[in-house]
């Protein structure tokens, strides 16, 4: 069991309740990463489902939970032959922190009937760059869990040269060797810096709604994360993330609506 | 009050319950159109919210309700200063038919800080085509509520000449003159024929999850619906719909994950 598997464990209490322990190692400067929290919720949902894979997850982020014990409360909405639907809520101190609607199903290992190519081209990994290690006092513990290699222009905002459009692209894998699975993908779809940083914005960009679809089970190896956005307006922005696996297959699609930070 | 306003009315019973009457005029050959049902749900959500606009709606479609009386049950999840979150469920005969998580907020009339262009070009409306009227026995009553003018190649599947990729593009307005508003947009994001028809598939394509974001209040006039998809695999497909208004602004973004019909 990897550290990530351990940090996302959900222990069954009864049919509708799971105990979890939120790990301080997934902090993004105070709040815990939303993708990590989704992975925790999905462990409980899949354990209680007749199906193996979380094919769609819609999450609304209400508040930022703190590391430590928490619960996942499940409500089975529909259990069909092809798909089951569950409402899952992350609860800490009797308060709801994340509300999700999840559809589980079982994906086969098939060749797609039709697929488009990636939405953007990536340079080879040896031409990509790592971000500098965060300062210890920043409490960005998440960075140590993952290895990311960025398409250089999309992180030039770090040197004061944003590209002027919302974008972020990187190769991604877990720091502790682990083949990607749906829970790693839950982390991956929310692992990029907010795409608005590249458009010149700063500050914590709280997600309001994040919906992602698991499209195929990822092959071992690096994942490619392609992040973009269509509009920044009135304090809101959309962030679109496509995840491709090492075999060149689209394995996840994600869109969030988030608030622009007050940098 | 237009026929559409009437057909989507939600009458407050108490804080968490609204009576609605599902109109047979929005049928797509038996089932009622999902966009129409979302509009009904959103009427109740917004009426009970401190905010005016449904900025994000995530809907999971469990079963197909029939025309006639139904209820919307609300659960207020969080009421913040910027945004409020509500769970809304469509209920008929004590059974849940649609589960939604909705964020409401109040959008201003502002110029976007940054916006991309449309994802596809449309020919002028006079070069677009209407679909033939459905046969009366098909019970496709929805078509009479809307006027749509399609980009010709994206409906060539009707003549046995699908383009081979998932796509559908059309100008859209209500048949009864009405300025577009968030409820009309709820209808619009689910108004195109399934994009997989253009890739050669047939048959009813049931939506599993539909998430859409209201990005701006639409200007009066025609809307432009740009539909596409990234992958068809293992019986699942994604459908992406962008809605642009007559002033050239991106007003809604929608993605659904749906099942390919067994045509």
Coordinates of C-alpha atoms in Angstrom, one line a residue:
Chain A
X1 CA 0.0 0.0 0.0
X2 CA 1.4 3.4 -1.0
X3 CA 1.3 6.5 1.2
X4 CA -1.4 7.9 -1.1
X5 CA -3.5 4.7 -0.7
X6 CA -3.1 5.0 3.0
X7 CA -3.9 8.7 3.1
X8 CA -7.1 8.1 1.1
X9 CA -8.3 5.1 3.1
X10 CA -12.0 4.9 4.0
X11 CA -13.0 2.5 6.8
X12 CA -16.5 1.2 6.7
X13 CA -18.5 1.9 9.8
X14 CA -21.9 0.9 8.4
X15 CA -23.7 1.0 5.0
X16 CA -23.8 4.7 4.8
X17 CA -20.9 5.9 7.0
X18 CA -17.1 5.7 6.5
X19 CA -14.4 6.9 8.8
X20 CA -11.5 8.7 7.1
X21 CA -8.4 10.6 8.3
X22 CA -7.4 13.7 6.3
X23 CA -3.7 13.7 5.8
X24 CA -1.7 17.0 6.5
X25 CA 0.6 15.9 3.6
X26 CA -1.9 17.2 0.9
X27 CA -2.1 20.9 2.0
X28 CA -1.9 23.7 -0.5
X29 CA -0.8 26.4 2.0
X30 CA -3.5 25.7 4.6
X31 CA -6.5 24.2 2.8
X32 CA -6.2 20.6 1.7
X33 CA -6.1 20.0 -2.0
X34 CA -9.6 19.4 -3.5
X35 CA -8.5 16.5 -5.7
X36 CA -7.1 14.7 -2.6
X37 CA -10.4 15.2 -0.8
X38 CA -12.3 13.8 -3.8
X39 CA -10.1 10.7 -3.8
X40 CA -11.0 10.1 -0.1
X41 CA -14.7 10.5 -0.9
X42 CA -14.5 8.2 -3.9
X43 CA -12.8 5.4 -1.9
X44 CA -16.0 5.3 0.2
X45 CA -18.4 5.5 -2.7
X46 CA -16.7 2.7 -4.7
X47 CA -16.4 0.5 -1.6
X48 CA -20.2 0.7 -1.1
X49 CA -21.1 0.5 -4.8
X50 CA -21.8 -2.6 -6.9
X51 CA -19.6 -1.0 -9.6
X52 CA -15.8 -0.5 -9.7
X53 CA -15.2 2.8 -11.3
X54 CA -16.2 6.4 -10.5
X55 CA -17.2 7.5 -14.0
X56 CA -18.6 10.9 -13.1
X57 CA -18.0 13.0 -10.0
X58 CA -19.6 16.4 -9.4
X59 CA -18.3 18.1 -6.3
X60 CA -19.3 21.4 -4.7
X61 CA -16.7 22.7 -2.2
X62 CA -18.5 24.4 0.7
X63 CA -15.7 24.9 3.2
X64 CA -12.1 23.9 3.7
X65 CA -11.7 20.9 6.2
X66 CA -8.6 20.6 8.4
X67 CA -6.3 17.5 8.6
X68 CA -7.6 14.9 11.0
X69 CA -10.6 12.6 11.5
X70 CA -13.6 13.1 9.3
X71 CA -16.5 11.1 8.0
X72 CA -18.0 10.3 4.6
X73 CA -21.8 10.0 4.6
X74 CA -23.3 8.1 1.7
X75 CA -26.8 8.1 0.3
X76 CA -27.5 5.6 -2.4
X77 CA -29.7 7.3 -5.0
X78 CA -30.0 4.6 -7.6
X79 CA -28.3 1.3 -8.2
X80 CA -28.8 0.2 -11.8
X81 CA -27.3 -2.5 -13.8
X82 CA -25.1 -0.2 -15.9
X83 CA -24.6 2.6 -13.4
X84 CA -25.2 3.5 -9.7
X85 CA -25.6 7.0 -8.4
X86 CA -24.6 8.0 -4.9
X87 CA -24.5 11.2 -2.9
X88 CA -21.4 11.5 -0.8
X89 CA -20.8 14.2 1.8
X90 CA -17.5 14.9 3.6
X91 CA -18.3 15.8 7.2
X92 CA -16.1 17.1 10.0
X93 CA -17.5 18.2 13.4
X94 CA -21.0 17.6 12.2
X95 CA -20.6 20.1 9.4
X96 CA -20.6 19.3 5.6
X97 CA -17.5 20.4 3.8
X98 CA -17.9 18.9 0.3
X99 CA -21.1 17.7 -1.4
X100 CA -20.8 15.2 -4.3
X101 CA -22.9 13.3 -6.7
X102 CA -21.0 10.3 -8.1
X103 CA -21.9 7.8 -10.8
X104 CA -20.1 4.5 -10.6
X105 CA -20.0 2.0 -13.5
X106 CA -17.5 -0.6 -14.7
X107 CA -15.3 0.4 -17.6
X108 CA -13.9 -2.2 -19.9
X109 CA -10.4 -2.2 -21.5
X110 CA -11.6 -1.4 -25.0
X111 CA -10.3 0.6 -28.0
X112 CA -12.4 3.9 -28.4
X113 CA -14.8 3.9 -31.2
X114 CA -13.8 7.5 -31.9
X115 CA -11.4 9.9 -30.2
X116 CA -10.1 13.4 -30.9
X117 CA -6.4 14.2 -30.3
X118 CA -5.0 16.1 -27.3
X119 CA -6.2 19.8 -27.1
X120 CA -2.6 21.0 -27.0
X121 CA 0.8 19.8 -27.9
X122 CA 3.4 19.1 -25.2
X123 CA 7.2 19.4 -25.6
X124 CA 9.2 16.3 -24.7
X125 CA 9.5 15.8 -20.9
X126 CA 13.3 16.7 -20.9
X127 CA 12.4 20.2 -22.1
X128 CA 9.9 20.6 -19.3
X129 CA 10.6 22.3 -16.0
X130 CA 10.0 21.6 -12.3
X131 CA 8.7 24.3 -10.0
X132 CA 11.1 25.4 -7.3
X133 CA 10.4 23.7 -3.9
X134 CA 8.0 25.7 -1.8
X135 CA 9.3 27.4 1.3
X136 CA 8.7 25.2 4.4
X137 CA 6.7 28.0 6.0
X138 CA 4.3 28.1 3.1
X139 CA 2.8 24.7 4.2
X140 CA 2.5 23.5 0.6
X141 CA 3.0 19.9 1.5
X142 CA 1.1 18.7 -1.5
X143 CA 4.1 19.3 -3.8
X144 CA 6.2 16.6 -2.2
X145 CA 3.6 14.0 -3.1
X146 CA 3.7 14.5 -6.8
X147 CA 6.3 14.9 -9.5
X148 CA 5.4 17.4 -12.2
X149 CA 7.2 18.7 -15.2
X150 CA 5.7 21.8 -16.8
X151 CA 5.5 23.1 -20.3
X152 CA 7.8 26.1 -19.7
X153 CA 5.7 29.0 -21.0
X154 CA 2.7 28.0 -18.8
X155 CA 4.8 28.6 -15.7
X156 CA 6.6 31.7 -16.8
X157 CA 4.2 33.7 -14.6
X158 CA 6.5 32.6 -11.8
X159 CA 9.2 34.9 -13.3
X160 CA 6.7 37.7 -13.9
X161 CA 6.0 36.7 -17.6
X162 CA 2.5 35.3 -17.7
X163 CA 1.4 34.2 -21.2
X164 CA -1.7 36.4 -20.9
X165 CA -4.2 33.5 -21.3
X166 CA -5.4 30.8 -18.9
X167 CA -3.3 27.7 -19.3
X168 CA -1.2 25.2 -17.5
X169 CA 0.3 22.0 -18.9
X170 CA 2.4 19.3 -17.2
X171 CA 3.5 15.7 -17.0
X172 CA 2.4 14.2 -13.7
X173 CA 3.2 11.1 -11.6
X174 CA 3.2 10.3 -8.0
X175 CA 6.5 10.9 -6.1
X176 CA 6.2 7.4 -4.6
X177 CA 6.1 5.0 -7.5
X178 CA 2.5 4.0 -8.1
X179 CA 0.6 3.1 -11.3
X180 CA -2.2 5.7 -11.9
X181 CA -5.7 4.6 -11.0
X182 CA -9.0 6.5 -10.7
X183 CA -8.0 7.9 -7.3
X184 CA -4.7 9.2 -8.6
X185 CA -6.7 10.7 -11.4
X186 CA -8.9 12.5 -8.9
X187 CA -5.8 14.1 -7.5
X188 CA -4.4 14.8 -11.0
X189 CA -7.4 16.7 -12.3
X190 CA -7.0 19.3 -9.5
X191 CA -3.1 19.3 -9.4
X192 CA -2.2 22.1 -11.7
X193 CA -1.8 25.6 -10.5
X194 CA -4.9 27.6 -11.3
X195 CA -4.9 28.3 -15.0
X196 CA -5.7 32.0 -14.3
X197 CA -2.1 32.5 -12.9
X198 CA -0.9 32.3 -16.5
X199 CA -3.4 35.1 -17.3
X200 CA -1.9 37.3 -14.6
X201 CA -4.1 36.6 -11.6
X202 CA -2.8 35.7 -8.2
X203 CA -4.0 34.4 -4.9
X204 CA -6.0 31.3 -3.8
X205 CA -8.7 30.5 -6.4
X206 CA -11.4 28.7 -4.5
X207 CA -13.2 26.0 -6.6
X208 CA -17.0 26.3 -6.4
X209 CA -18.0 23.3 -8.6
X210 CA -15.7 20.6 -10.0
X211 CA -17.0 17.9 -12.3
X212 CA -14.8 15.2 -13.8
X213 CA -15.4 12.1 -15.9
X214 CA -13.2 9.0 -15.8
X215 CA -13.1 7.9 -19.5
X216 CA -10.7 5.0 -19.3
X217 CA -8.4 3.2 -16.9
X218 CA -5.0 4.8 -17.3
X219 CA -1.9 2.8 -18.4
X220 CA 1.2 2.8 -16.1
X221 CA 3.6 5.7 -16.6
X222 CA 3.4 9.5 -16.8
X223 CA 0.1 11.3 -17.2
X224 CA -0.2 14.4 -19.2
X225 CA -2.4 17.2 -17.8
X226 CA -3.6 19.8 -20.3
X227 CA -5.2 22.8 -18.6
X228 CA -7.0 25.7 -20.2
X229 CA -10.0 28.1 -19.8
X230 CA -12.5 29.8 -22.0
X231 CA -13.4 33.0 -20.0
X232 CA -12.5 35.0 -17.0
X233 CA -15.3 37.4 -16.1
X234 CA -16.9 39.0 -13.1
X235 CA -14.6 37.2 -10.7
X236 CA -15.4 33.8 -12.1
X237 CA -13.3 31.5 -14.3
X238 CA -13.6 28.0 -15.8
X239 CA -10.7 25.6 -15.7
X240 CA -10.7 22.7 -18.1
X241 CA -8.3 19.8 -17.6
X242 CA -7.8 16.9 -19.9
X243 CA -5.7 13.9 -18.7
X244 CA -4.0 11.7 -21.2
X245 CA -2.1 8.5 -20.3
X246 CA 1.2 7.2 -21.5
X247 CA -0.6 5.1 -24.1
X248 CA -2.0 8.2 -25.7
X249 CA -5.6 7.7 -24.4
X250 CA -7.9 10.4 -23.0
X251 CA -8.5 9.0 -19.5
X252 CA -10.2 12.0 -17.7
X253 CA -12.0 15.2 -18.4
X254 CA -12.6 17.9 -15.8
X255 CA -14.1 21.3 -15.6
X256 CA -14.2 23.5 -12.6
X257 CA -15.9 26.9 -12.1
X258 CA -13.9 28.8 -9.6
X259 CA -13.5 32.3 -8.2
X260 CA -10.5 34.5 -9.2
X261 CA -8.3 35.0 -6.1
X262 CA -7.8 38.4 -4.6
X263 CA -4.0 38.3 -5.0
Chain B
X1 CA -45.8 35.3 -19.2
X2 CA -44.8 33.1 -22.1
X3 CA -45.8 29.5 -22.5
X4 CA -42.3 28.4 -21.5
X5 CA -42.4 30.6 -18.3
X6 CA -45.8 28.9 -17.5
X7 CA -44.5 25.4 -18.3
X8 CA -41.6 25.9 -15.9
X9 CA -43.5 27.5 -13.0
X10 CA -42.7 26.4 -9.5
X11 CA -45.2 27.1 -6.8
X12 CA -43.9 27.5 -3.3
X13 CA -45.6 25.1 -0.8
X14 CA -43.1 25.7 2.0
X15 CA -39.4 26.5 2.4
X16 CA -38.2 23.2 1.0
X17 CA -41.1 22.2 -1.3
X18 CA -42.3 23.5 -4.6
X19 CA -45.2 22.1 -6.7
X20 CA -44.6 21.9 -10.5
X21 CA -46.6 20.6 -13.4
X22 CA -44.5 18.9 -16.1
X23 CA -45.7 20.0 -19.5
X24 CA -46.3 17.3 -22.2
X25 CA -45.1 19.9 -24.8
X26 CA -41.5 19.2 -24.0
X27 CA -41.4 15.5 -25.0
X28 CA -38.6 14.0 -27.0
X29 CA -40.6 11.0 -28.2
X30 CA -41.7 9.8 -24.8
X31 CA -39.3 11.1 -22.2
X32 CA -39.3 14.8 -21.4
X33 CA -36.3 16.9 -22.4
X34 CA -33.6 17.1 -19.7
X35 CA -33.0 20.8 -20.3
X36 CA -36.7 21.6 -19.7
X37 CA -36.7 19.6 -16.5
X38 CA -33.6 21.5 -15.3
X39 CA -35.4 24.8 -16.0
X40 CA -38.3 23.7 -13.8
X41 CA -35.9 22.7 -11.0
X42 CA -33.9 26.0 -11.3
X43 CA -37.1 28.0 -10.9
X44 CA -37.6 26.6 -7.5
X45 CA -33.9 26.8 -6.5
X46 CA -33.7 30.5 -7.5
X47 CA -37.0 31.4 -5.9
X48 CA -35.7 30.0 -2.6
X49 CA -32.2 31.5 -2.9
X50 CA -30.8 34.9 -1.8
X51 CA -29.1 35.1 -5.2
X52 CA -30.6 35.6 -8.6
X53 CA -28.7 33.4 -11.0
X54 CA -28.0 29.6 -11.2
X55 CA -24.2 29.8 -12.0
X56 CA -23.6 26.1 -11.8
X57 CA -25.9 23.1 -12.1
X58 CA -24.9 19.5 -11.9
X59 CA -27.7 17.1 -12.7
X60 CA -27.8 13.4 -12.6
X61 CA -30.7 11.8 -14.5
X62 CA -32.1 8.8 -12.7
X63 CA -35.4 8.1 -14.4
X64 CA -37.7 9.7 -16.9
X65 CA -40.6 11.4 -15.3
X66 CA -44.0 11.6 -17.1
X67 CA -46.0 14.8 -17.8
X68 CA -48.2 15.9 -14.9
X69 CA -47.8 17.0 -11.3
X70 CA -44.4 16.7 -9.6
X71 CA -42.5 18.3 -6.8
X72 CA -39.2 19.9 -6.3
X73 CA -37.6 19.2 -2.9
X74 CA -34.9 21.6 -1.8
X75 CA -32.1 21.2 0.8
X76 CA -30.1 24.4 1.5
X77 CA -26.5 23.3 1.8
X78 CA -24.8 26.6 2.2
X79 CA -25.9 30.2 1.9
X80 CA -22.8 32.5 1.6
X81 CA -22.5 36.1 0.6
X82 CA -21.1 35.4 -2.8
X83 CA -22.8 32.1 -3.6
X84 CA -25.4 29.7 -2.2
X85 CA -25.5 26.0 -2.7
X86 CA -28.7 23.9 -2.9
X87 CA -29.5 20.3 -3.5
X88 CA -32.7 20.1 -5.5
X89 CA -34.5 16.8 -6.3
X90 CA -37.4 16.3 -8.8
X91 CA -39.9 13.9 -7.3
X92 CA -42.9 12.2 -8.7
X93 CA -45.0 9.6 -6.9
X94 CA -42.5 9.6 -4.0
X95 CA -39.7 8.7 -6.3
X96 CA -36.6 10.8 -7.2
X97 CA -36.2 11.4 -10.9
X98 CA -33.4 14.0 -11.1
X99 CA -30.8 14.9 -8.5
X100 CA -29.0 18.3 -8.8
X101 CA -26.5 20.4 -7.0
X102 CA -26.9 24.1 -7.8
X103 CA -24.8 27.1 -7.0
X104 CA -26.6 30.4 -7.2
X105 CA -24.9 33.8 -7.3
X106 CA -25.6 37.2 -8.8
X107 CA -23.8 37.9 -12.1
X108 CA -23.1 41.5 -13.0
X109 CA -23.2 43.0 -16.5
X110 CA -19.5 43.4 -17.1
X111 CA -17.0 43.1 -19.9
X112 CA -15.0 39.8 -19.5
X113 CA -11.4 40.3 -18.4
X114 CA -10.4 37.6 -20.9
X115 CA -12.3 35.5 -23.3
X116 CA -11.5 33.0 -26.0
X117 CA -13.3 32.9 -29.3
X118 CA -16.0 30.4 -30.2
X119 CA -14.8 26.8 -30.5
X120 CA -16.2 26.5 -34.1
X121 CA -17.3 28.9 -36.9
X122 CA -20.9 29.1 -37.9
X123 CA -22.1 29.9 -41.4
X124 CA -24.6 32.8 -41.6
X125 CA -28.1 31.9 -40.5
X126 CA -29.5 32.1 -44.1
X127 CA -27.2 29.2 -45.1
X128 CA -28.4 27.1 -42.2
X129 CA -31.2 24.5 -42.4
X130 CA -34.2 23.5 -40.3
X131 CA -35.0 19.9 -39.4
X132 CA -38.1 18.4 -41.1
X133 CA -41.1 18.5 -38.8
X134 CA -41.3 15.3 -36.7
X135 CA -44.2 12.9 -37.5
X136 CA -47.1 13.5 -35.1
X137 CA -47.0 9.8 -33.9
X138 CA -43.3 10.3 -32.9
X139 CA -44.4 12.5 -29.9
X140 CA -41.5 14.9 -30.4
X141 CA -43.5 17.8 -29.1
X142 CA -40.3 19.7 -28.0
X143 CA -39.4 20.7 -31.5
X144 CA -42.5 23.0 -31.8
X145 CA -41.2 25.1 -28.8
X146 CA -37.9 26.1 -30.4
X147 CA -36.7 27.4 -33.7
X148 CA -33.4 26.0 -34.7
X149 CA -31.3 26.5 -37.8
X150 CA -28.5 24.0 -38.2
X151 CA -25.0 24.2 -39.7
X152 CA -25.8 21.8 -42.7
X153 CA -23.0 19.2 -42.4
X154 CA -23.8 18.6 -38.7
X155 CA -27.3 17.3 -39.7
X156 CA -26.3 15.5 -42.9
X157 CA -26.7 12.2 -40.8
X158 CA -30.4 12.7 -41.5
X159 CA -29.7 11.9 -45.1
X160 CA -27.3 9.1 -44.3
X161 CA -24.2 11.2 -44.5
X162 CA -22.8 11.6 -41.0
X163 CA -19.6 13.6 -40.8
X164 CA -18.0 10.8 -38.8
X165 CA -17.2 12.9 -35.8
X166 CA -19.4 14.0 -32.8
X167 CA -20.8 17.5 -33.6
X168 CA -23.9 19.5 -33.8
X169 CA -24.2 23.3 -34.3
X170 CA -27.3 25.5 -34.6
X171 CA -28.8 28.9 -34.0
X172 CA -31.5 28.7 -31.4
X173 CA -34.4 30.8 -30.2
X174 CA -37.8 30.1 -28.6
X175 CA -40.7 29.7 -31.1
X176 CA -42.8 32.1 -29.0
X177 CA -40.8 35.3 -28.9
X178 CA -38.9 35.6 -25.6
X179 CA -35.6 37.1 -24.7
X180 CA -33.2 34.4 -23.5
X181 CA -32.7 34.1 -19.8
X182 CA -31.0 31.5 -17.5
X183 CA -34.1 29.2 -17.9
X184 CA -34.0 29.4 -21.7
X185 CA -30.3 28.6 -21.5
X186 CA -31.1 25.5 -19.4
X187 CA -33.2 24.3 -22.3
X188 CA -30.7 25.4 -24.9
X189 CA -27.7 23.5 -23.4
X190 CA -29.7 20.2 -24.0
X191 CA -31.5 21.1 -27.1
X192 CA -29.2 19.8 -29.8
X193 CA -29.6 16.2 -31.2
X194 CA -27.0 14.0 -29.5
X195 CA -23.6 14.8 -31.0
X196 CA -22.9 11.1 -31.6
X197 CA -25.6 11.1 -34.3
X198 CA -23.1 12.9 -36.5
X199 CA -20.6 10.1 -35.7
X200 CA -23.0 7.5 -37.0
X201 CA -24.8 6.4 -33.8
X202 CA -28.5 6.2 -33.4
X203 CA -31.2 5.8 -30.8
X204 CA -32.0 7.5 -27.6
X205 CA -28.8 8.6 -25.8
X206 CA -29.6 8.8 -22.1
X207 CA -27.7 11.5 -20.2
X208 CA -26.1 10.3 -17.0
X209 CA -24.5 13.5 -15.8
X210 CA -25.0 17.0 -17.1
X211 CA -23.2 20.0 -15.6
X212 CA -23.6 23.5 -17.0
X213 CA -22.3 26.9 -16.0
X214 CA -24.1 30.2 -16.6
X215 CA -21.2 32.6 -17.5
X216 CA -23.1 35.7 -18.4
X217 CA -26.7 36.9 -18.9
X218 CA -27.6 36.6 -22.6
X219 CA -28.4 39.5 -24.8
X220 CA -31.8 39.4 -26.7
X221 CA -31.7 37.6 -30.0
X222 CA -30.5 34.3 -31.4
X223 CA -28.3 32.1 -29.4
X224 CA -25.6 30.0 -31.1
X225 CA -25.1 26.4 -29.8
X226 CA -21.8 24.8 -30.6
X227 CA -21.8 21.1 -29.8
X228 CA -18.9 18.6 -29.9
X229 CA -17.3 15.7 -28.2
X230 CA -13.9 14.3 -27.4
X231 CA -14.3 10.5 -27.2
X232 CA -16.8 7.8 -27.8
X233 CA -15.7 4.6 -26.0
X234 CA -17.2 1.6 -24.2
X235 CA -20.8 2.8 -24.7
X236 CA -20.1 6.3 -23.2
X237 CA -19.6 9.7 -24.9
X238 CA -19.1 13.2 -23.7
X239 CA -21.1 16.1 -25.2
X240 CA -19.7 19.6 -24.9
X241 CA -22.1 22.5 -25.7
X242 CA -21.0 26.2 -25.7
X243 CA -23.7 28.8 -26.0
X244 CA -22.9 32.3 -27.4
X245 CA -25.3 35.2 -27.4
X246 CA -26.1 37.7 -30.2
X247 CA -23.6 40.1 -28.7
X248 CA -20.8 37.5 -29.2
X249 CA -20.4 36.6 -25.6
X250 CA -19.9 33.1 -24.1
X251 CA -23.0 32.8 -21.9
X252 CA -23.1 29.1 -21.0
X253 CA -20.8 26.0 -21.0
X254 CA -22.1 22.5 -20.7
X255 CA -20.8 19.0 -20.6
X256 CA -22.7 15.8 -20.4
X257 CA -21.6 12.2 -20.0
X258 CA -24.2 10.0 -21.7
X259 CA -24.7 6.5 -23.0
X260 CA -24.6 5.7 -26.7
X261 CA -28.1 4.6 -27.8
X262 CA -28.7 1.1 -29.0
X263 CA -30.1 2.3 -32.3

